[in-house]
Amino acid sequence: MMNEKMQNALNEQINKEFYSEFLYLAMKAYFAELNLQGFVNWFDVQVQEERAHAFGMYDYLIERGGKVELLEIEKPVIEGNTPVEIFEHVLRHEQYVTSRINYLLDVAEEVKDRAAISFLDWYLKEQVEEESSVGKVLATLKLIGDDKNALLLLDKDLATRVFTAPVIG
Ligand code: FEO
């Protein structure tokens, strides 16, 4: 049977991953309004990744004989009114998620749940990638400034991003 503190922390994280999905869905709509279809695609992949992260933990809880508890998903609020500000928000959000994965690992260590540590290591590596890919887009957006042609080139680049279902754990 799974430790209750570990189980609660995982259920809270499932909720945060679904919140991330909602947040990126809202951001996808923002870019759809601007008709930047490459950004729309980028956020669409992000949405699918967040759902996969949530389901990864959901499946893990069931596999370990834990109890899944789905919590209320907060209404997403986008901070910012420009592509740069929105990507700054994405980066802040991913840094927050990383801090939560670190918290989950702290709990797993505290309750000596080695299986959970091994499982959560995947999420820690994923966060390194997430922060890096968001950071790259943000850096390019900052370079672009007000250059609309350059923004359209970046949009074309982001249109090539493809979702690959992750093998979690
Ligand atoms: Fe599920 Fe973007 O972290």
Coordinates of C-alpha atoms and ligand atoms in Angstrom, one line a residue:
M1 CA 0.0 0.0 0.0
M2 CA 1.2 3.5 -0.8
N3 CA 2.2 5.9 1.9
E4 CA -0.6 8.5 2.3
K5 CA 1.6 11.5 2.1
M6 CA 3.1 10.2 -1.1
Q7 CA -0.3 9.4 -2.5
N8 CA -1.6 12.9 -1.7
A9 CA 1.4 14.6 -3.2
L10 CA 0.9 12.6 -6.4
N11 CA -2.8 13.4 -6.6
E12 CA -2.0 17.1 -6.1
Q13 CA 0.6 16.9 -8.9
I14 CA -1.9 15.2 -11.3
N15 CA -4.1 18.3 -10.7
K16 CA -1.1 20.6 -11.5
E17 CA -0.4 18.7 -14.7
F18 CA -4.0 19.1 -15.7
Y19 CA -3.9 22.8 -14.8
S20 CA -0.8 23.1 -17.0
E21 CA -2.8 21.5 -19.8
F22 CA -5.6 24.1 -19.3
L23 CA -3.1 27.0 -19.1
Y24 CA -1.5 26.0 -22.4
L25 CA -4.9 25.5 -24.0
A26 CA -5.7 29.1 -23.0
M27 CA -2.3 30.3 -24.5
K28 CA -3.0 28.3 -27.6
A29 CA -6.2 30.3 -28.1
Y30 CA -4.3 33.5 -27.6
F31 CA -2.0 32.7 -30.5
A32 CA -4.9 31.4 -32.6
E33 CA -6.4 34.9 -32.3
L34 CA -3.1 36.3 -33.7
N35 CA -3.2 33.7 -36.4
L36 CA 0.3 32.5 -35.5
Q37 CA -0.3 28.9 -36.5
G38 CA 3.2 27.7 -35.6
F39 CA 2.8 28.9 -32.0
V40 CA -0.7 27.3 -32.0
N41 CA 1.0 24.0 -33.0
W42 CA 3.7 24.5 -30.3
F43 CA 1.1 24.9 -27.6
D44 CA -0.9 22.0 -29.0
V45 CA 2.1 19.7 -28.5
Q46 CA 2.5 21.3 -25.0
V47 CA -1.1 20.5 -24.1
Q48 CA -0.7 16.9 -25.2
E49 CA 2.5 16.5 -23.2
E50 CA 0.8 17.9 -20.0
R51 CA -2.0 15.4 -20.4
A52 CA 0.5 12.6 -20.8
H53 CA 2.3 13.8 -17.6
A54 CA -1.0 13.7 -15.7
F55 CA -2.0 10.3 -17.0
G56 CA 1.5 9.0 -16.3
M57 CA 1.0 9.7 -12.6
Y58 CA -2.6 8.6 -12.7
D59 CA -1.6 5.2 -14.1
Y60 CA 1.3 4.9 -11.7
L61 CA -1.0 5.5 -8.6
I62 CA -3.3 2.7 -9.9
E63 CA -0.4 0.4 -10.6
R64 CA 0.9 0.8 -7.1
G65 CA -2.5 0.2 -5.5
G66 CA -2.9 3.8 -4.6
K67 CA -6.1 5.8 -4.6
V68 CA -6.6 8.4 -7.4
E69 CA -8.4 11.5 -6.3
L70 CA -9.2 14.1 -9.0
L71 CA -9.2 17.6 -7.6
E72 CA -10.8 20.7 -9.0
I73 CA -8.9 22.4 -11.8
E74 CA -8.4 26.1 -11.3
K75 CA -9.4 28.6 -14.1
P76 CA -6.2 29.4 -16.0
V77 CA -5.0 33.0 -16.0
I78 CA -2.5 34.1 -18.6
E79 CA 0.0 36.7 -17.3
G80 CA 1.1 39.0 -20.1
N81 CA -0.2 40.6 -23.3
T82 CA 2.7 39.9 -25.7
P83 CA 4.4 36.8 -27.0
V84 CA 7.5 37.6 -24.9
E85 CA 5.5 38.1 -21.7
I86 CA 3.5 34.9 -22.4
F87 CA 6.7 32.9 -22.8
E88 CA 8.1 34.4 -19.7
H89 CA 4.9 33.1 -17.9
V90 CA 5.4 29.7 -19.5
L91 CA 9.0 29.6 -18.2
R92 CA 8.0 30.7 -14.7
H93 CA 5.3 28.1 -14.7
E94 CA 7.7 25.3 -15.8
Q95 CA 10.1 26.4 -13.1
Y96 CA 7.3 26.1 -10.6
V97 CA 6.4 22.6 -11.9
T98 CA 10.1 21.7 -11.5
S99 CA 10.0 22.8 -7.9
R100 CA 6.9 20.6 -7.3
I101 CA 8.6 17.6 -8.8
N102 CA 11.5 18.3 -6.5
Y103 CA 9.0 18.4 -3.6
L104 CA 7.6 15.0 -4.7
L105 CA 11.1 13.6 -4.7
D106 CA 11.6 15.0 -1.2
V107 CA 8.5 13.2 0.0
A108 CA 9.5 10.0 -1.7
E109 CA 12.9 10.2 0.0
E110 CA 11.3 11.0 3.4
V111 CA 9.0 8.0 3.2
K112 CA 11.7 5.8 1.7
D113 CA 9.7 5.0 -1.4
R114 CA 12.4 3.9 -3.8
A115 CA 10.0 3.0 -6.6
A116 CA 8.5 6.5 -6.5
I117 CA 12.0 8.0 -6.6
S118 CA 12.8 6.0 -9.7
F119 CA 9.5 6.9 -11.3
L120 CA 9.9 10.6 -10.5
D121 CA 13.4 10.7 -12.0
W122 CA 11.7 10.7 -15.4
Y123 CA 9.7 13.8 -14.6
L124 CA 12.8 15.6 -13.3
K125 CA 14.6 14.9 -16.6
E126 CA 11.5 16.0 -18.5
Q127 CA 11.5 19.3 -16.6
V128 CA 15.1 20.0 -17.6
E129 CA 14.0 19.6 -21.3
E130 CA 10.8 21.6 -20.8
E131 CA 12.7 24.6 -19.2
S132 CA 15.3 24.4 -21.9
S133 CA 12.9 24.3 -24.9
V134 CA 10.8 27.2 -23.5
G135 CA 13.9 29.2 -22.7
K136 CA 15.1 28.8 -26.3
V137 CA 11.8 30.2 -27.7
L138 CA 11.8 33.0 -25.2
A139 CA 15.4 34.0 -26.1
T140 CA 14.5 34.0 -29.8
L141 CA 11.4 36.1 -29.1
K142 CA 13.6 38.6 -27.2
L143 CA 16.0 38.8 -30.1
I144 CA 13.2 39.3 -32.6
G145 CA 11.8 42.3 -30.8
D146 CA 9.4 44.2 -33.1
D147 CA 10.6 42.5 -36.3
K148 CA 7.4 41.0 -37.7
N149 CA 9.2 39.0 -40.5
A150 CA 11.4 37.4 -37.9
L151 CA 8.4 36.5 -35.8
L152 CA 6.8 34.8 -38.8
L153 CA 10.0 32.9 -39.4
L154 CA 9.9 31.7 -35.8
D155 CA 6.3 30.8 -36.3
K156 CA 7.2 28.6 -39.3
D157 CA 9.8 26.9 -37.2
L158 CA 7.4 26.2 -34.3
A159 CA 5.0 24.6 -36.8
T160 CA 7.4 21.7 -37.2
R161 CA 7.1 20.6 -33.5
V162 CA 5.6 17.1 -33.3
F163 CA 4.1 15.4 -30.3
T164 CA 5.6 12.0 -29.5
A165 CA 3.8 10.1 -26.8
P166 CA 6.4 9.7 -23.9
V167 CA 7.3 6.5 -22.3
I168 CA 7.1 7.5 -18.7
G169 CA 8.9 5.9 -15.8
Ligands
FEO1 FE1 4.2 18.7 -17.0 FE2 5.3 21.1 -18.4 O1 5.4 20.0 -17.0

